[in-house]
Amino acid sequence: MTDSRLLTTGELSERVEAIFRKAGFNAAQAGAVTRVIVAGERDACKSHGIYRIEGALRTVKAGKVRPDAEPEVPPQNASAIVKVNAKGGFANPAFELGLPLLVERARTYGLAALVINDCTHFSALWPEVEAVTEQGLAALVMCPSYSAVAPTGGNKPLLGTNPFGFGWPRRGKPPYVFDFATSVAARGEIELHRRAGKPLPEGWAIDADGRPTTDPSAALAGAMLPFGGHKGSAIGTMIELLAGIMIGDLTSPEALEALGTTTLAPAHGELVLAFSPEKFAAGRSGDPFARAEILFETIVGQGARLPSQRRFAARAKSQAEGVALSAAEVAQLDRLLAL
Ligand code: NDP
Ligand code: PYC
């Protein structure tokens, strides 16, 4: 019988990357996808950790994403908009390709956008948010998904779970980062509840007849609900507009139509905005980073916690002790490696 294990992030990366290489991923796709999955597991974000490996492999097997894609920067004039074409591969290597250009343009213009087209996106957004904040820039990242969420007042899946991430760099401290689905929870959470045989909290979903449900299977067959009612519904719609229609890529309903199922990872586009706080605040009094610290201190001073604090604590624990995998997870990795 397999035992539970503590693995270093290096050991976990080796195993995950080997699974992808064996499945025909080229070095760029396997490396970038492994980095976000291992980061998810390390930071105790189980809905976007190693649980996602099988979905990525299934999507490749179904011919819906190219594991050998080489993302490219098509010819374009130097401007505040940087475009990268993922060439039908995963979003992660396309992001890594576009990041240096995004950073350079944001430092030049104060504000720049990275538009990624023709990509499959299944991962959390915070790794991308943090890659931008590490460069001293603020970040806003968003992408559609596939229809899974009923707009407030509606009763059928239309919007995606459309994730939305933001980051603010801090001197000598981890950045301020939030990253969430615009549905009450990520769809991955519903699937994890189903696998664990656990009911959903009230208010997450409706069944196929539009009735509130706490049954994960009924929720997957019905529709998820936006977070914050009409507010999440409007933000989810904004993401369809900005990171779908505006960048000439697929909306969540179009992505679902192209995919034909919600059991694979969807292809669409992604929008990453980078801001230089120094450039925006130039000519005004006060250092924007010092002023932000006062705000964060006041939030924490009330007893509240900053978003990502749980995640950074989990990261520190994994780095000190290793990434904890259950016996079932170790067995799953072994099985995938043997495929
Ligand atoms: P959660 O609701 O778990 O968390 C959202 C954010 O809120 C995190 O930054 C979290 O920080 C923070 N947070 C949670 N509780 C508190 C609190 N009490 N005080 C302050 N901050 C808090 O996220 P979701 O389930 O909505 O999304 C999970 C992941 O799924 C995201 O990473 C998202 O990008 C991803 N996703 C990806 C999709 C895709 O298409 N690629 C689609 C949908 C979701 P902390 O982590 O520290 O708890
Ligand atoms: O968890 O909602 C989700 C999700 C959809 C696509 C990738 N993650």
CSV table of C-alpha atoms and ligand atoms in Angstrom, one decimal:
chain,number,residue,atom,x,y,z
A,1,MET,CA,0.0,0.0,0.0
A,2,THR,CA,1.2,3.5,-0.8
A,3,ASP,CA,2.1,5.8,2.1
A,4,SER,CA,1.4,9.5,2.5
A,5,ARG,CA,4.5,11.5,1.7
A,6,LEU,CA,6.2,14.9,2.2
A,7,LEU,CA,7.9,15.9,-1.0
A,8,THR,CA,10.2,18.9,-1.7
A,9,THR,CA,8.8,21.2,-4.5
A,10,GLY,CA,11.7,20.0,-6.6
A,11,GLU,CA,10.7,16.3,-6.1
A,12,LEU,CA,7.1,17.1,-6.8
A,13,SER,CA,8.0,19.1,-9.9
A,14,GLU,CA,10.1,16.2,-11.3
A,15,ARG,CA,7.2,13.8,-11.0
A,16,VAL,CA,4.6,16.1,-12.5
A,17,GLU,CA,6.9,17.3,-15.3
A,18,ALA,CA,7.7,13.6,-16.1
A,19,ILE,CA,4.0,12.8,-16.4
A,20,PHE,CA,3.5,15.7,-18.9
A,21,ARG,CA,6.7,14.9,-20.9
A,22,LYS,CA,5.5,11.2,-21.2
A,23,ALA,CA,2.2,12.5,-22.5
A,24,GLY,CA,3.9,14.3,-25.4
A,25,PHE,CA,4.2,17.8,-23.9
A,26,ASN,CA,7.1,19.8,-25.2
A,27,ALA,CA,9.6,21.3,-22.7
A,28,ALA,CA,7.9,24.8,-22.7
A,29,GLN,CA,4.4,23.4,-22.2
A,30,ALA,CA,5.4,20.8,-19.6
A,31,GLY,CA,7.6,23.2,-17.7
A,32,ALA,CA,5.1,26.1,-17.4
A,33,VAL,CA,2.1,23.9,-16.6
A,34,THR,CA,4.1,22.0,-14.0
A,35,ARG,CA,5.2,25.3,-12.3
A,36,VAL,CA,1.6,26.4,-11.8
A,37,ILE,CA,0.3,23.0,-10.6
A,38,VAL,CA,3.2,22.5,-8.2
A,39,ALA,CA,2.7,26.1,-6.9
A,40,GLY,CA,-1.0,25.3,-6.3
A,41,GLU,CA,-0.2,22.2,-4.4
A,42,ARG,CA,2.6,24.0,-2.4
A,43,ASP,CA,0.3,26.8,-1.4
A,44,ALA,CA,-2.6,24.4,-0.4
A,45,CYS,CA,-4.8,25.5,-3.3
A,46,LYS,CA,-6.1,22.0,-3.9
A,47,SER,CA,-8.7,23.0,-6.5
A,48,HIS,CA,-5.8,24.0,-8.9
A,49,GLY,CA,-3.0,21.6,-7.7
A,50,ILE,CA,-2.2,18.1,-8.8
A,51,TYR,CA,-5.9,17.3,-9.1
A,52,ARG,CA,-5.8,19.3,-12.4
A,53,ILE,CA,-3.2,16.9,-14.0
A,54,GLU,CA,-5.8,14.4,-15.2
A,55,GLY,CA,-8.0,17.1,-16.7
A,56,ALA,CA,-5.1,18.6,-18.6
A,57,LEU,CA,-4.2,15.1,-19.9
A,58,ARG,CA,-7.8,14.4,-20.9
A,59,THR,CA,-8.0,17.7,-22.8
A,60,VAL,CA,-4.8,16.7,-24.7
A,61,LYS,CA,-6.2,13.2,-25.5
A,62,ALA,CA,-9.5,14.8,-26.7
A,63,GLY,CA,-7.4,16.9,-29.2
A,64,LYS,CA,-8.6,20.1,-27.6
A,65,VAL,CA,-5.2,21.5,-26.7
A,66,ARG,CA,-1.8,21.2,-28.4
A,67,PRO,CA,0.9,19.9,-26.0
A,68,ASP,CA,3.5,20.6,-28.5
A,69,ALA,CA,2.5,24.2,-29.2
A,70,GLU,CA,5.2,26.9,-29.4
A,71,PRO,CA,3.6,30.2,-28.4
A,72,GLU,CA,4.7,33.2,-30.4
A,73,VAL,CA,4.7,37.0,-30.4
A,74,PRO,CA,3.2,37.9,-33.8
A,75,PRO,CA,4.6,40.9,-35.6
A,76,GLN,CA,3.2,44.1,-34.0
A,77,ASN,CA,4.1,47.7,-33.4
A,78,ALA,CA,5.6,48.5,-30.0
A,79,SER,CA,2.7,49.9,-27.9
A,80,ALA,CA,1.1,49.4,-24.5
A,81,ILE,CA,-0.7,46.3,-25.9
A,82,VAL,CA,1.5,43.2,-26.1
A,83,LYS,CA,-0.1,40.3,-28.0
A,84,VAL,CA,1.0,36.7,-27.7
A,85,ASN,CA,-0.6,33.8,-29.5
A,86,ALA,CA,-0.6,30.5,-27.5
A,87,LYS,CA,-1.0,28.6,-30.8
A,88,GLY,CA,-3.6,26.3,-29.3
A,89,GLY,CA,-1.4,25.4,-26.3
A,90,PHE,CA,-1.8,26.1,-22.6
A,91,ALA,CA,-1.9,29.8,-21.4
A,92,ASN,CA,1.0,29.3,-19.0
A,93,PRO,CA,4.0,29.2,-21.5
A,94,ALA,CA,2.4,32.0,-23.5
A,95,PHE,CA,2.3,34.1,-20.3
A,96,GLU,CA,5.9,33.4,-19.6
A,97,LEU,CA,6.8,34.4,-23.1
A,98,GLY,CA,4.9,37.7,-23.0
A,99,LEU,CA,5.8,38.7,-19.4
A,100,PRO,CA,9.2,40.5,-20.1
A,101,LEU,CA,7.5,42.6,-22.9
A,102,LEU,CA,4.6,43.4,-20.6
A,103,VAL,CA,7.0,44.5,-17.8
A,104,GLU,CA,9.1,46.6,-20.2
A,105,ARG,CA,6.0,48.4,-21.7
A,106,ALA,CA,4.4,49.0,-18.3
A,107,ARG,CA,7.6,50.6,-17.1
A,108,THR,CA,7.6,52.7,-20.2
A,109,TYR,CA,4.0,53.8,-20.5
A,110,GLY,CA,2.8,53.3,-16.8
A,111,LEU,CA,0.1,50.9,-18.0
A,112,ALA,CA,0.4,47.9,-20.4
A,113,ALA,CA,-1.8,45.0,-21.3
A,114,LEU,CA,-0.8,41.4,-22.2
A,115,VAL,CA,-3.4,39.8,-24.5
A,116,ILE,CA,-3.1,36.0,-24.8
A,117,ASN,CA,-5.1,34.5,-27.6
A,118,ASP,CA,-5.9,30.9,-28.5
A,119,CYS,CA,-5.0,29.3,-25.2
A,120,THR,CA,-6.3,26.7,-22.9
A,121,HIS,CA,-6.5,28.0,-19.3
A,122,PHE,CA,-7.2,25.8,-16.3
A,123,SER,CA,-5.0,27.2,-13.6
A,124,ALA,CA,-5.2,29.7,-10.8
A,125,LEU,CA,-4.4,33.3,-11.7
A,126,TRP,CA,-2.3,34.2,-8.7
A,127,PRO,CA,1.0,32.7,-10.1
A,128,GLU,CA,0.6,35.2,-13.0
A,129,VAL,CA,-0.4,38.0,-10.6
A,130,GLU,CA,2.7,37.3,-8.5
A,131,ALA,CA,5.0,37.2,-11.5
A,132,VAL,CA,4.0,40.8,-12.3
A,133,THR,CA,4.2,42.0,-8.7
A,134,GLU,CA,7.7,40.5,-8.4
A,135,GLN,CA,8.6,43.2,-11.0
A,136,GLY,CA,7.3,46.0,-8.7
A,137,LEU,CA,4.1,46.4,-10.8
A,138,ALA,CA,0.5,46.1,-9.8
A,139,ALA,CA,-1.5,43.5,-11.8
A,140,LEU,CA,-5.1,42.8,-12.8
A,141,VAL,CA,-5.7,39.4,-14.5
A,142,MET,CA,-8.8,37.9,-15.9
A,143,CYS,CA,-10.2,35.3,-18.3
A,144,PRO,CA,-13.5,33.7,-19.2
A,145,SER,CA,-14.0,30.0,-18.7
A,146,TYR,CA,-17.0,28.0,-20.1
A,147,SER,CA,-20.7,28.5,-19.3
A,148,ALA,CA,-21.3,27.1,-15.8
A,149,VAL,CA,-22.9,30.1,-13.9
A,150,ALA,CA,-26.4,31.4,-14.2
A,151,PRO,CA,-26.6,35.3,-14.3
A,152,THR,CA,-28.4,36.6,-11.3
A,153,GLY,CA,-32.1,36.3,-12.0
A,154,GLY,CA,-31.5,33.6,-14.6
A,155,ASN,CA,-31.6,29.9,-14.2
A,156,LYS,CA,-29.3,28.4,-16.9
A,157,PRO,CA,-25.4,28.2,-17.2
A,158,LEU,CA,-24.2,31.2,-19.3
A,159,LEU,CA,-21.3,33.0,-17.7
A,160,GLY,CA,-18.0,31.2,-16.9
A,161,THR,CA,-16.6,30.9,-13.4
A,162,ASN,CA,-14.4,33.7,-14.8
A,163,PRO,CA,-11.5,34.2,-12.4
A,164,PHE,CA,-10.3,37.6,-11.4
A,165,GLY,CA,-6.9,38.3,-9.8
A,166,PHE,CA,-5.2,41.5,-8.5
A,167,GLY,CA,-1.8,42.1,-7.0
A,168,TRP,CA,0.0,45.1,-5.4
A,169,PRO,CA,3.8,44.8,-4.8
A,170,ARG,CA,5.1,45.4,-1.3
A,171,ARG,CA,8.6,46.3,-0.3
A,172,GLY,CA,10.3,43.4,1.6
A,173,LYS,CA,7.0,41.6,2.1
A,174,PRO,CA,4.9,39.2,0.0
A,175,PRO,CA,2.5,41.1,-2.2
A,176,TYR,CA,-1.1,41.9,-1.5
A,177,VAL,CA,-2.9,39.4,-3.8
A,178,PHE,CA,-6.5,38.3,-4.2
A,179,ASP,CA,-7.7,35.8,-6.8
A,180,PHE,CA,-11.1,34.3,-7.0
A,181,ALA,CA,-13.8,32.9,-9.3
A,182,THR,CA,-16.7,35.3,-9.9
A,183,SER,CA,-18.9,32.3,-9.0
A,184,VAL,CA,-19.5,31.6,-5.3
A,185,ALA,CA,-16.7,29.1,-5.6
A,186,ALA,CA,-14.5,27.6,-8.3
A,187,ARG,CA,-16.0,24.7,-10.2
A,188,GLY,CA,-13.1,22.6,-9.0
A,189,GLU,CA,-14.4,23.0,-5.5
A,190,ILE,CA,-17.8,21.5,-6.5
A,191,GLU,CA,-15.9,18.5,-8.1
A,192,LEU,CA,-13.8,18.1,-4.9
A,193,HIS,CA,-17.0,18.1,-2.8
A,194,ARG,CA,-18.5,15.5,-5.1
A,195,ARG,CA,-15.4,13.2,-4.9
A,196,ALA,CA,-15.4,13.6,-1.1
A,197,GLY,CA,-19.2,12.8,-0.9
A,198,LYS,CA,-19.7,16.1,0.9
A,199,PRO,CA,-22.8,18.4,0.4
A,200,LEU,CA,-22.2,21.9,-0.8
A,201,PRO,CA,-22.8,24.9,1.4
A,202,GLU,CA,-26.2,26.6,0.7
A,203,GLY,CA,-26.3,29.2,-1.9
A,204,TRP,CA,-23.6,27.8,-4.2
A,205,ALA,CA,-25.7,26.3,-7.0
A,206,ILE,CA,-29.1,25.5,-8.5
A,207,ASP,CA,-30.1,22.2,-10.1
A,208,ALA,CA,-31.2,21.6,-13.7
A,209,ASP,CA,-34.7,22.8,-12.8
A,210,GLY,CA,-33.4,26.0,-11.3
A,211,ARG,CA,-34.0,24.9,-7.7
A,212,PRO,CA,-31.4,25.6,-5.0
A,213,THR,CA,-29.3,22.5,-4.3
A,214,THR,CA,-26.5,21.3,-2.1
A,215,ASP,CA,-25.9,18.1,-4.1
A,216,PRO,CA,-22.6,18.5,-6.0
A,217,SER,CA,-23.8,16.2,-8.9
A,218,ALA,CA,-27.0,18.2,-9.2
A,219,ALA,CA,-25.0,21.4,-9.1
A,220,LEU,CA,-22.7,20.2,-11.9
A,221,ALA,CA,-25.7,19.3,-14.0
A,222,GLY,CA,-27.5,22.5,-13.2
A,223,ALA,CA,-25.8,25.9,-12.7
A,224,MET,CA,-23.4,27.6,-10.2
A,225,LEU,CA,-24.4,31.0,-8.8
A,226,PRO,CA,-22.3,34.2,-9.1
A,227,PHE,CA,-20.7,35.5,-5.8
A,228,GLY,CA,-22.4,38.5,-4.3
A,229,GLY,CA,-25.6,38.2,-6.4
A,230,HIS,CA,-25.9,40.9,-9.1
A,231,LYS,CA,-22.4,42.3,-8.3
A,232,GLY,CA,-20.6,39.0,-9.2
A,233,SER,CA,-22.9,38.6,-12.1
A,234,ALA,CA,-21.9,42.0,-13.5
A,235,ILE,CA,-18.2,41.4,-12.9
A,236,GLY,CA,-18.4,38.0,-14.6
A,237,THR,CA,-20.1,39.8,-17.6
A,238,MET,CA,-17.3,42.4,-17.6
A,239,ILE,CA,-14.8,39.6,-17.9
A,240,GLU,CA,-16.7,38.1,-20.9
A,241,LEU,CA,-16.5,41.6,-22.5
A,242,LEU,CA,-12.9,42.6,-21.8
A,243,ALA,CA,-11.1,39.2,-21.8
A,244,GLY,CA,-13.4,37.6,-24.5
A,245,ILE,CA,-15.1,39.9,-26.9
A,246,MET,CA,-12.6,42.9,-26.7
A,247,ILE,CA,-9.6,40.8,-27.3
A,248,GLY,CA,-11.3,39.0,-30.2
A,249,ASP,CA,-11.4,35.6,-28.5
A,250,LEU,CA,-14.1,33.3,-27.2
A,251,THR,CA,-16.7,34.0,-24.6
A,252,SER,CA,-17.7,31.3,-22.1
A,253,PRO,CA,-20.8,30.2,-24.1
A,254,GLU,CA,-18.6,30.0,-27.2
A,255,ALA,CA,-15.8,28.2,-25.3
A,256,LEU,CA,-18.4,25.6,-24.1
A,257,GLU,CA,-19.7,25.2,-27.6
A,258,ALA,CA,-16.2,24.6,-29.0
A,259,LEU,CA,-15.4,22.1,-26.2
A,260,GLY,CA,-18.7,20.3,-26.1
A,261,THR,CA,-18.3,19.4,-22.4
A,262,THR,CA,-17.4,20.8,-19.0
A,263,THR,CA,-15.2,17.8,-18.2
A,264,LEU,CA,-12.2,19.2,-20.2
A,265,ALA,CA,-10.2,22.5,-19.9
A,266,PRO,CA,-11.6,25.4,-22.0
A,267,ALA,CA,-9.8,27.3,-24.7
A,268,HIS,CA,-10.3,31.1,-25.0
A,269,GLY,CA,-8.1,34.2,-24.3
A,270,GLU,CA,-6.7,35.9,-21.2
A,271,LEU,CA,-6.1,39.6,-20.3
A,272,VAL,CA,-3.2,40.7,-18.0
A,273,LEU,CA,-2.9,44.4,-17.1
A,274,ALA,CA,0.2,45.7,-15.4
A,275,PHE,CA,0.4,49.2,-13.8
A,276,SER,CA,3.4,51.2,-12.5
A,277,PRO,CA,2.3,52.8,-9.2
A,278,GLU,CA,5.3,55.2,-9.4
A,279,LYS,CA,4.3,56.4,-12.8
A,280,PHE,CA,0.6,56.9,-11.8
A,281,ALA,CA,1.5,58.7,-8.6
A,282,ALA,CA,4.2,60.8,-10.2
A,283,GLY,CA,3.8,64.5,-9.3
A,284,ARG,CA,1.5,63.8,-6.4
A,285,SER,CA,2.7,63.9,-2.8
A,286,GLY,CA,3.3,60.6,-0.9
A,287,ASP,CA,5.0,57.4,-1.9
A,288,PRO,CA,2.2,55.0,-3.1
A,289,PHE,CA,3.9,52.0,-1.6
A,290,ALA,CA,4.2,53.6,1.8
A,291,ARG,CA,0.6,54.8,1.7
A,292,ALA,CA,-0.5,51.3,0.7
A,293,GLU,CA,1.2,49.9,3.8
A,294,ILE,CA,-0.8,52.2,6.0
A,295,LEU,CA,-4.0,50.8,4.5
A,296,PHE,CA,-2.9,47.2,4.9
A,297,GLU,CA,-1.8,47.9,8.5
A,298,THR,CA,-5.2,49.4,9.3
A,299,ILE,CA,-7.0,46.4,7.8
A,300,VAL,CA,-4.9,44.0,9.8
A,301,GLY,CA,-5.2,46.2,12.9
A,302,GLN,CA,-9.0,45.6,12.9
A,303,GLY,CA,-8.3,41.8,13.2
A,304,ALA,CA,-9.0,41.1,9.5
A,305,ARG,CA,-6.5,39.2,7.5
A,306,LEU,CA,-5.2,40.0,4.0
A,307,PRO,CA,-6.1,37.8,1.1
A,308,SER,CA,-3.3,35.3,0.3
A,309,GLN,CA,-2.2,35.3,3.9
A,310,ARG,CA,-3.4,31.7,4.3
A,311,ARG,CA,-1.7,30.8,1.1
A,312,PHE,CA,1.6,32.4,2.0
A,313,ALA,CA,1.5,30.5,5.4
A,314,ALA,CA,0.9,27.3,3.5
A,315,ARG,CA,3.8,28.1,1.2
A,316,ALA,CA,6.2,28.7,4.1
A,317,LYS,CA,5.1,25.4,5.7
A,318,SER,CA,5.6,23.4,2.5
A,319,GLN,CA,9.0,25.0,2.0
A,320,ALA,CA,10.1,24.2,5.5
A,321,GLU,CA,8.6,20.7,5.8
A,322,GLY,CA,7.8,19.6,2.2
A,323,VAL,CA,4.5,19.4,0.3
A,324,ALA,CA,2.2,16.9,2.1
A,325,LEU,CA,0.5,14.4,-0.3
A,326,SER,CA,-2.0,11.8,0.9
A,327,ALA,CA,-1.4,8.1,0.0
A,328,ALA,CA,-4.2,8.4,-2.6
A,329,GLU,CA,-2.4,11.4,-4.2
A,330,VAL,CA,1.0,9.6,-4.3
A,331,ALA,CA,-0.7,6.6,-5.8
A,332,GLN,CA,-2.4,8.9,-8.4
A,333,LEU,CA,0.9,10.4,-9.4
A,334,ASP,CA,2.5,6.9,-9.7
A,335,ARG,CA,-0.5,5.7,-11.8
A,336,LEU,CA,-0.3,8.7,-14.2
A,337,LEU,CA,3.5,8.2,-14.6
A,338,ALA,CA,2.9,4.6,-15.5
A,339,LEU,CA,0.4,5.4,-18.2
B,1,NDP,P1,-11.5,31.4,-2.7
B,1,NDP,O1,-12.9,31.8,-2.4
B,1,NDP,O2,-11.0,30.2,-2.0
B,1,NDP,O3,-10.4,32.5,-2.3
B,1,NDP,C1,-10.4,33.7,-3.0
B,1,NDP,C2,-9.5,34.7,-2.4
B,1,NDP,O4,-10.0,35.3,-1.2
B,1,NDP,C3,-8.1,34.2,-2.1
B,1,NDP,O5,-7.1,35.2,-2.5
B,1,NDP,C4,-8.1,34.0,-0.6
B,1,NDP,O6,-6.9,34.1,0.0
B,1,NDP,C5,-9.0,35.2,-0.2
B,1,NDP,N1,-9.7,35.0,1.1
B,1,NDP,C6,-10.4,33.9,1.4
B,1,NDP,N2,-10.9,34.1,2.7
B,1,NDP,C7,-10.5,35.3,3.1
B,1,NDP,C8,-10.6,36.1,4.3
B,1,NDP,N3,-11.4,35.6,5.3
B,1,NDP,N4,-10.1,37.3,4.4
B,1,NDP,C9,-9.3,37.8,3.3
B,1,NDP,N5,-9.1,37.1,2.2
B,1,NDP,C10,-9.7,35.9,2.1
B,1,NDP,O7,-11.3,31.3,-4.3
B,1,NDP,P2,-12.2,30.6,-5.4
B,1,NDP,O8,-12.7,29.3,-5.0
B,1,NDP,O9,-13.2,31.6,-5.9
B,1,NDP,O10,-11.1,30.4,-6.5
B,1,NDP,C11,-10.0,29.5,-6.3
B,1,NDP,C12,-9.1,29.5,-7.5
B,1,NDP,O11,-9.7,29.0,-8.7
B,1,NDP,C13,-8.5,30.9,-7.9
B,1,NDP,O12,-7.1,30.8,-7.8
B,1,NDP,C14,-8.9,31.1,-9.3
B,1,NDP,O13,-8.0,31.8,-10.1
B,1,NDP,C15,-9.2,29.7,-9.8
B,1,NDP,N6,-10.1,29.7,-10.9
B,1,NDP,C16,-9.6,29.5,-12.2
B,1,NDP,C17,-10.5,29.4,-13.2
B,1,NDP,C18,-10.0,29.3,-14.6
B,1,NDP,O14,-10.8,29.3,-15.5
B,1,NDP,N7,-8.7,29.3,-14.9
B,1,NDP,C19,-11.9,29.6,-13.0
B,1,NDP,C20,-12.3,29.8,-11.7
B,1,NDP,C21,-11.4,29.8,-10.7
B,1,NDP,P3,-6.2,32.7,0.6
B,1,NDP,O15,-5.8,31.9,-0.6
B,1,NDP,O16,-5.0,33.2,1.4
B,1,NDP,O17,-7.3,32.1,1.5
B,2,PYC,O1,-12.4,25.9,-11.1
B,2,PYC,O2,-14.0,27.0,-12.1
B,2,PYC,C1,-12.9,26.4,-12.1
B,2,PYC,C2,-12.2,26.3,-13.4
B,2,PYC,C3,-12.7,26.3,-14.6
B,2,PYC,C4,-11.7,26.2,-15.5
B,2,PYC,C5,-10.5,26.1,-14.7
B,2,PYC,N1,-10.9,26.2,-13.4
